Short mmCIF file of C-alpha atoms in Angstrom, two decimals:
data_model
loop_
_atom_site.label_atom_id
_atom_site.label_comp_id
_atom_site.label_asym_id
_atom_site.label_seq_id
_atom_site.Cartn_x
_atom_site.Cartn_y
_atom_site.Cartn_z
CA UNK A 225 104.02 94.73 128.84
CA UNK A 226 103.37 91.85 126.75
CA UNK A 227 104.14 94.34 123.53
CA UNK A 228 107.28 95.32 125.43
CA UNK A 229 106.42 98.80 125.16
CA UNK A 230 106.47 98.77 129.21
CA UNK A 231 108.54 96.91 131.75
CA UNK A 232 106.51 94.90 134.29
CA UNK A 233 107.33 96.13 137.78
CA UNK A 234 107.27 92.60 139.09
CA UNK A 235 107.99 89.26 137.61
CA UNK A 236 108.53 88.76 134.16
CA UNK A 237 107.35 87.86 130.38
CA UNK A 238 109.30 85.38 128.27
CA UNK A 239 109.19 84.71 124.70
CA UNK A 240 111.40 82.72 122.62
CA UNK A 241 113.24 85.26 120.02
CA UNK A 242 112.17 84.13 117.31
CA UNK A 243 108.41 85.36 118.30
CA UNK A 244 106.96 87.97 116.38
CA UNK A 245 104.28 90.11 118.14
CA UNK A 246 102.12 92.74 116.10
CA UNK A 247 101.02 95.51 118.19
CA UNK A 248 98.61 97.90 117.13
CA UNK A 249 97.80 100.15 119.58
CA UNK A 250 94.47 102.47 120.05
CA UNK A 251 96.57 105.42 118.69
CA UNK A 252 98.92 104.67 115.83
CA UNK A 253 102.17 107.63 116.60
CA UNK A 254 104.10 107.71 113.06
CA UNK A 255 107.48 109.86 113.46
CA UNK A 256 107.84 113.07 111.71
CA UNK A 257 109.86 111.30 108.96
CA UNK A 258 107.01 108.08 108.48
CA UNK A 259 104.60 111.03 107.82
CA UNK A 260 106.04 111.45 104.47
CA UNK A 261 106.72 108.39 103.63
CA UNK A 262 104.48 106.50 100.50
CA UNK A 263 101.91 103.95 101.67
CA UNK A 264 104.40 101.48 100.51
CA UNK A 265 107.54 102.24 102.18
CA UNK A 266 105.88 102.47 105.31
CA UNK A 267 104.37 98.83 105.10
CA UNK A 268 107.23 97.35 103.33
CA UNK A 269 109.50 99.06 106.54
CA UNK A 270 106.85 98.06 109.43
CA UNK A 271 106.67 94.29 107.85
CA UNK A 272 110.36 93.87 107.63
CA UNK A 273 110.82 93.60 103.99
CA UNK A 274 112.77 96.67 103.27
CA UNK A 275 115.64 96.24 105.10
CA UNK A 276 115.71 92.85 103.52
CA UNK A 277 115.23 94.13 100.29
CA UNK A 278 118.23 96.51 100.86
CA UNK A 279 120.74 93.50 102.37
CA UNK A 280 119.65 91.42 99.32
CA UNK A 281 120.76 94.41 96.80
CA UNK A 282 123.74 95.03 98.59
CA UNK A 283 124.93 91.71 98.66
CA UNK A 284 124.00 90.78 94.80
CA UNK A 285 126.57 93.29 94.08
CA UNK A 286 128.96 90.64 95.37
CA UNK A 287 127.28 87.22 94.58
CA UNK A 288 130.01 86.82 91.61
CA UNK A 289 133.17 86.66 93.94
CA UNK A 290 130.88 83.41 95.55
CA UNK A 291 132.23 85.44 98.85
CA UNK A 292 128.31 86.16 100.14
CA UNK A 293 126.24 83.54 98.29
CA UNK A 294 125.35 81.39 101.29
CA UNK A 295 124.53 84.97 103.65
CA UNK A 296 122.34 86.11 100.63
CA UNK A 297 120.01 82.14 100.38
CA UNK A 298 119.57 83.10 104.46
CA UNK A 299 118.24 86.09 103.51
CA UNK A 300 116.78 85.16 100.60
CA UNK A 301 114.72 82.47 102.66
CA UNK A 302 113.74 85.38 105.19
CA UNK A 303 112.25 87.58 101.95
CA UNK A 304 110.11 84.02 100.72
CA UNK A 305 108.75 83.24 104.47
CA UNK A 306 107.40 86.93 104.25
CA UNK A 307 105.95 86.26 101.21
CA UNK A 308 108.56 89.13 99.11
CA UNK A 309 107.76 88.06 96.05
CA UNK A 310 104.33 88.64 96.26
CA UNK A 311 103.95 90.84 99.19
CA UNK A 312 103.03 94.44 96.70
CA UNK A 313 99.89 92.04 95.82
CA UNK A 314 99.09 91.32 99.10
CA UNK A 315 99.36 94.56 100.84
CA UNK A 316 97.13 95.95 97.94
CA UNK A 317 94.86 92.86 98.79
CA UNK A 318 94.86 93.77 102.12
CA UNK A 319 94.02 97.44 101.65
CA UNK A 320 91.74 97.28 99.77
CA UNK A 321 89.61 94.78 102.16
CA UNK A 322 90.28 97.84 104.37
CA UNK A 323 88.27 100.13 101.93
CA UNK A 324 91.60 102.01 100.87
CA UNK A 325 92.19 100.29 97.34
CA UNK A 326 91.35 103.62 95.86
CA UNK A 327 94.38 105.77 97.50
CA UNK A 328 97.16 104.53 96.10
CA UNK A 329 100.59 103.12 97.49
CA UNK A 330 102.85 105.71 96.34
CA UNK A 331 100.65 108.41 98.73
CA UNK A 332 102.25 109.71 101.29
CA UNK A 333 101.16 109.04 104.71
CA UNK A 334 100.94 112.57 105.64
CA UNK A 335 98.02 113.31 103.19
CA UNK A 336 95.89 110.49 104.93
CA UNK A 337 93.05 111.02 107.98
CA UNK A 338 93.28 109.30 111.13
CA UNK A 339 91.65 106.70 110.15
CA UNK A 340 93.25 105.51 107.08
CA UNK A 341 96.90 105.54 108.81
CA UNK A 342 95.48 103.25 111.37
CA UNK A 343 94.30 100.95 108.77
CA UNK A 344 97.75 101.15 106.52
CA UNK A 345 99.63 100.45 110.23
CA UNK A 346 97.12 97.88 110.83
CA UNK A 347 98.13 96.69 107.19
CA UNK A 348 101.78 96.49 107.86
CA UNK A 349 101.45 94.39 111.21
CA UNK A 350 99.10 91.58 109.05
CA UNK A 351 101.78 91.64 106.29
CA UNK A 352 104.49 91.09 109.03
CA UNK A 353 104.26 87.51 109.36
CA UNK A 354 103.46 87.57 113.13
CA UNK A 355 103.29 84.81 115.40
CA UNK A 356 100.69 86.56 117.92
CA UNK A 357 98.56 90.01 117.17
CA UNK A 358 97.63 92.03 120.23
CA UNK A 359 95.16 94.57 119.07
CA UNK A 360 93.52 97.21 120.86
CA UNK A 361 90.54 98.59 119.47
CA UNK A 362 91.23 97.29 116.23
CA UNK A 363 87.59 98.07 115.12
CA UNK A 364 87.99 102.05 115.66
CA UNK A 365 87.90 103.70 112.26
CA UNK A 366 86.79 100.29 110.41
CA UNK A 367 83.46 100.54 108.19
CA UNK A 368 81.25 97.49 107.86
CA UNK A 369 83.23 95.97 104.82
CA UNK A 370 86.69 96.57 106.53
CA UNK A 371 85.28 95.12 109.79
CA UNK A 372 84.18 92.44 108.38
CA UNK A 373 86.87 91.84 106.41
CA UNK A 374 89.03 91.53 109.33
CA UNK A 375 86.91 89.38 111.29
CA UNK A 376 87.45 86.76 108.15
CA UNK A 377 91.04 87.11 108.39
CA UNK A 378 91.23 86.66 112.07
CA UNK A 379 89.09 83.39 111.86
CA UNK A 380 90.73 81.70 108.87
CA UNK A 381 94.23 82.59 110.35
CA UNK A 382 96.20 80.25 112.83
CA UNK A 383 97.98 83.73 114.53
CA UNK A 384 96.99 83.77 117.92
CA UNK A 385 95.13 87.14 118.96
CA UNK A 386 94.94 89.10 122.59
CA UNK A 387 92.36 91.46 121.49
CA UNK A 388 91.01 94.87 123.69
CA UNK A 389 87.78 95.84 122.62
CA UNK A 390 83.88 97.52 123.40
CA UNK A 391 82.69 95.81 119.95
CA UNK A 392 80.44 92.59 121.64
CA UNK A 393 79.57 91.51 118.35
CA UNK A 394 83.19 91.82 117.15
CA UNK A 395 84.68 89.87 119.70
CA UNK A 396 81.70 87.14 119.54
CA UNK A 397 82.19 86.41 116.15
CA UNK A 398 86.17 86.06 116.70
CA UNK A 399 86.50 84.75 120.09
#
C-alpha cells in the first residue's frame, strides 16, 4: 500500500508529492522491452535521469531564441539534485559494491541471472534520490561483500528505510 502498488481497502496513506519512495520488491518483474535494455539505460530510466536527459536535449535546441532558458535551469536543477553530472560514476560505484563491476553497463539486461537484475534494480532505486526505501528482502541474491556493502550505505545515509526481512543479523546491524 505504502508503495502504492495496492489500494488500502480502508482508510488512507498520504504523502506530500514531492516524496520519493524506492520500492524494491522480493521479485524484480522487468517488461519484455527492459529485458533488452543496457545496464545503463535501465538505471538511468528507473532513477529518472533519462527523461531528463532527453527534455534537456530537446530544449538546448532552442536555448538561442532565449524562448526556453528559464524551463531548461528548472530542469537543469532537477539533473544536479540527482547528481547527472556524475551519476555514470556513481552507478558504476554502486555496482560494483554489488559485486557486478565486472559486467559492464552497456550489457543488456536480458543476458543477466536473477540475481544480478535484482541488484542493477536495486542499483537504480539508490541512484534515484529517494526520500524513503521500502525493501523487501533486499539481502536475497547479495554475497557477503554486496551485503555488507549495503548495510554501510543504509547506516551512513539519512533515507529513511521500512525494511522486510529473515536476515537477524542484517536487520540488527541496520535497525
Amino acid at each position: 500500500i505504502i508503495a502504492g502498488t495496492e489500494d488500502p481497502t480502508e482508510g488512507s496513506v498520504t504523502t506530500s508529492k514531492d516524496d520519493c519512495i524506492g520500492y524494491l520488491p522480493q521479485e524484480v518483474a522487468m517488461s519484455e522491452n527492459e529485458a533488452y535494455d543496457t545496464v545503463s539505460h535501465y538505471v538511468k530510466k528507473i532513477a529518472g535521469i533519462l527523461e531528463i536527459e532527453k527534455k534537456m536535449a530537446e530544449l538546448e535546441k532552442t536555448l538561442s531564441q532565449n524562448k526556453n532558458i528559464q524551463e531548461y535551469c528548472d530542469i537543469q536543477q532537477k539533473y544536479i539534485h540527482l547528481g547527472g553530472y556524475s551519476f555514470e560514476h556513481r552507478m558504476k560505484t554502486i555496482l560494483s559494491g554489488f559485486g557486478l563491476g565486472d559486467i559492464g553497463i552497456e550489457r543488456q539486461l536480458c543476458s543477466l541471472s536473477g540475481g544480478q537484475k535484482r541488484k542493477v534494480a536495486l542499483t537504480a532505486i539508490l541512484l534515484k534520490g529517494v526520500d524513503f526505501l521500502l525493501l523487501d528482502e533486499p539481502t536475497n541474491d547479495l554475497d557477503l561483500p554486496s551485503l555488507i556493502w549495503l548495510e554501510q550505505f543504509i547506516l551512513s545515509s539519512k533515507i529513511g528505510c521500512l525494511i522486510v526481512s529473515h536476515d537477524r543479523k542484517f536487520l540488527d546491524r541496520v535497525v
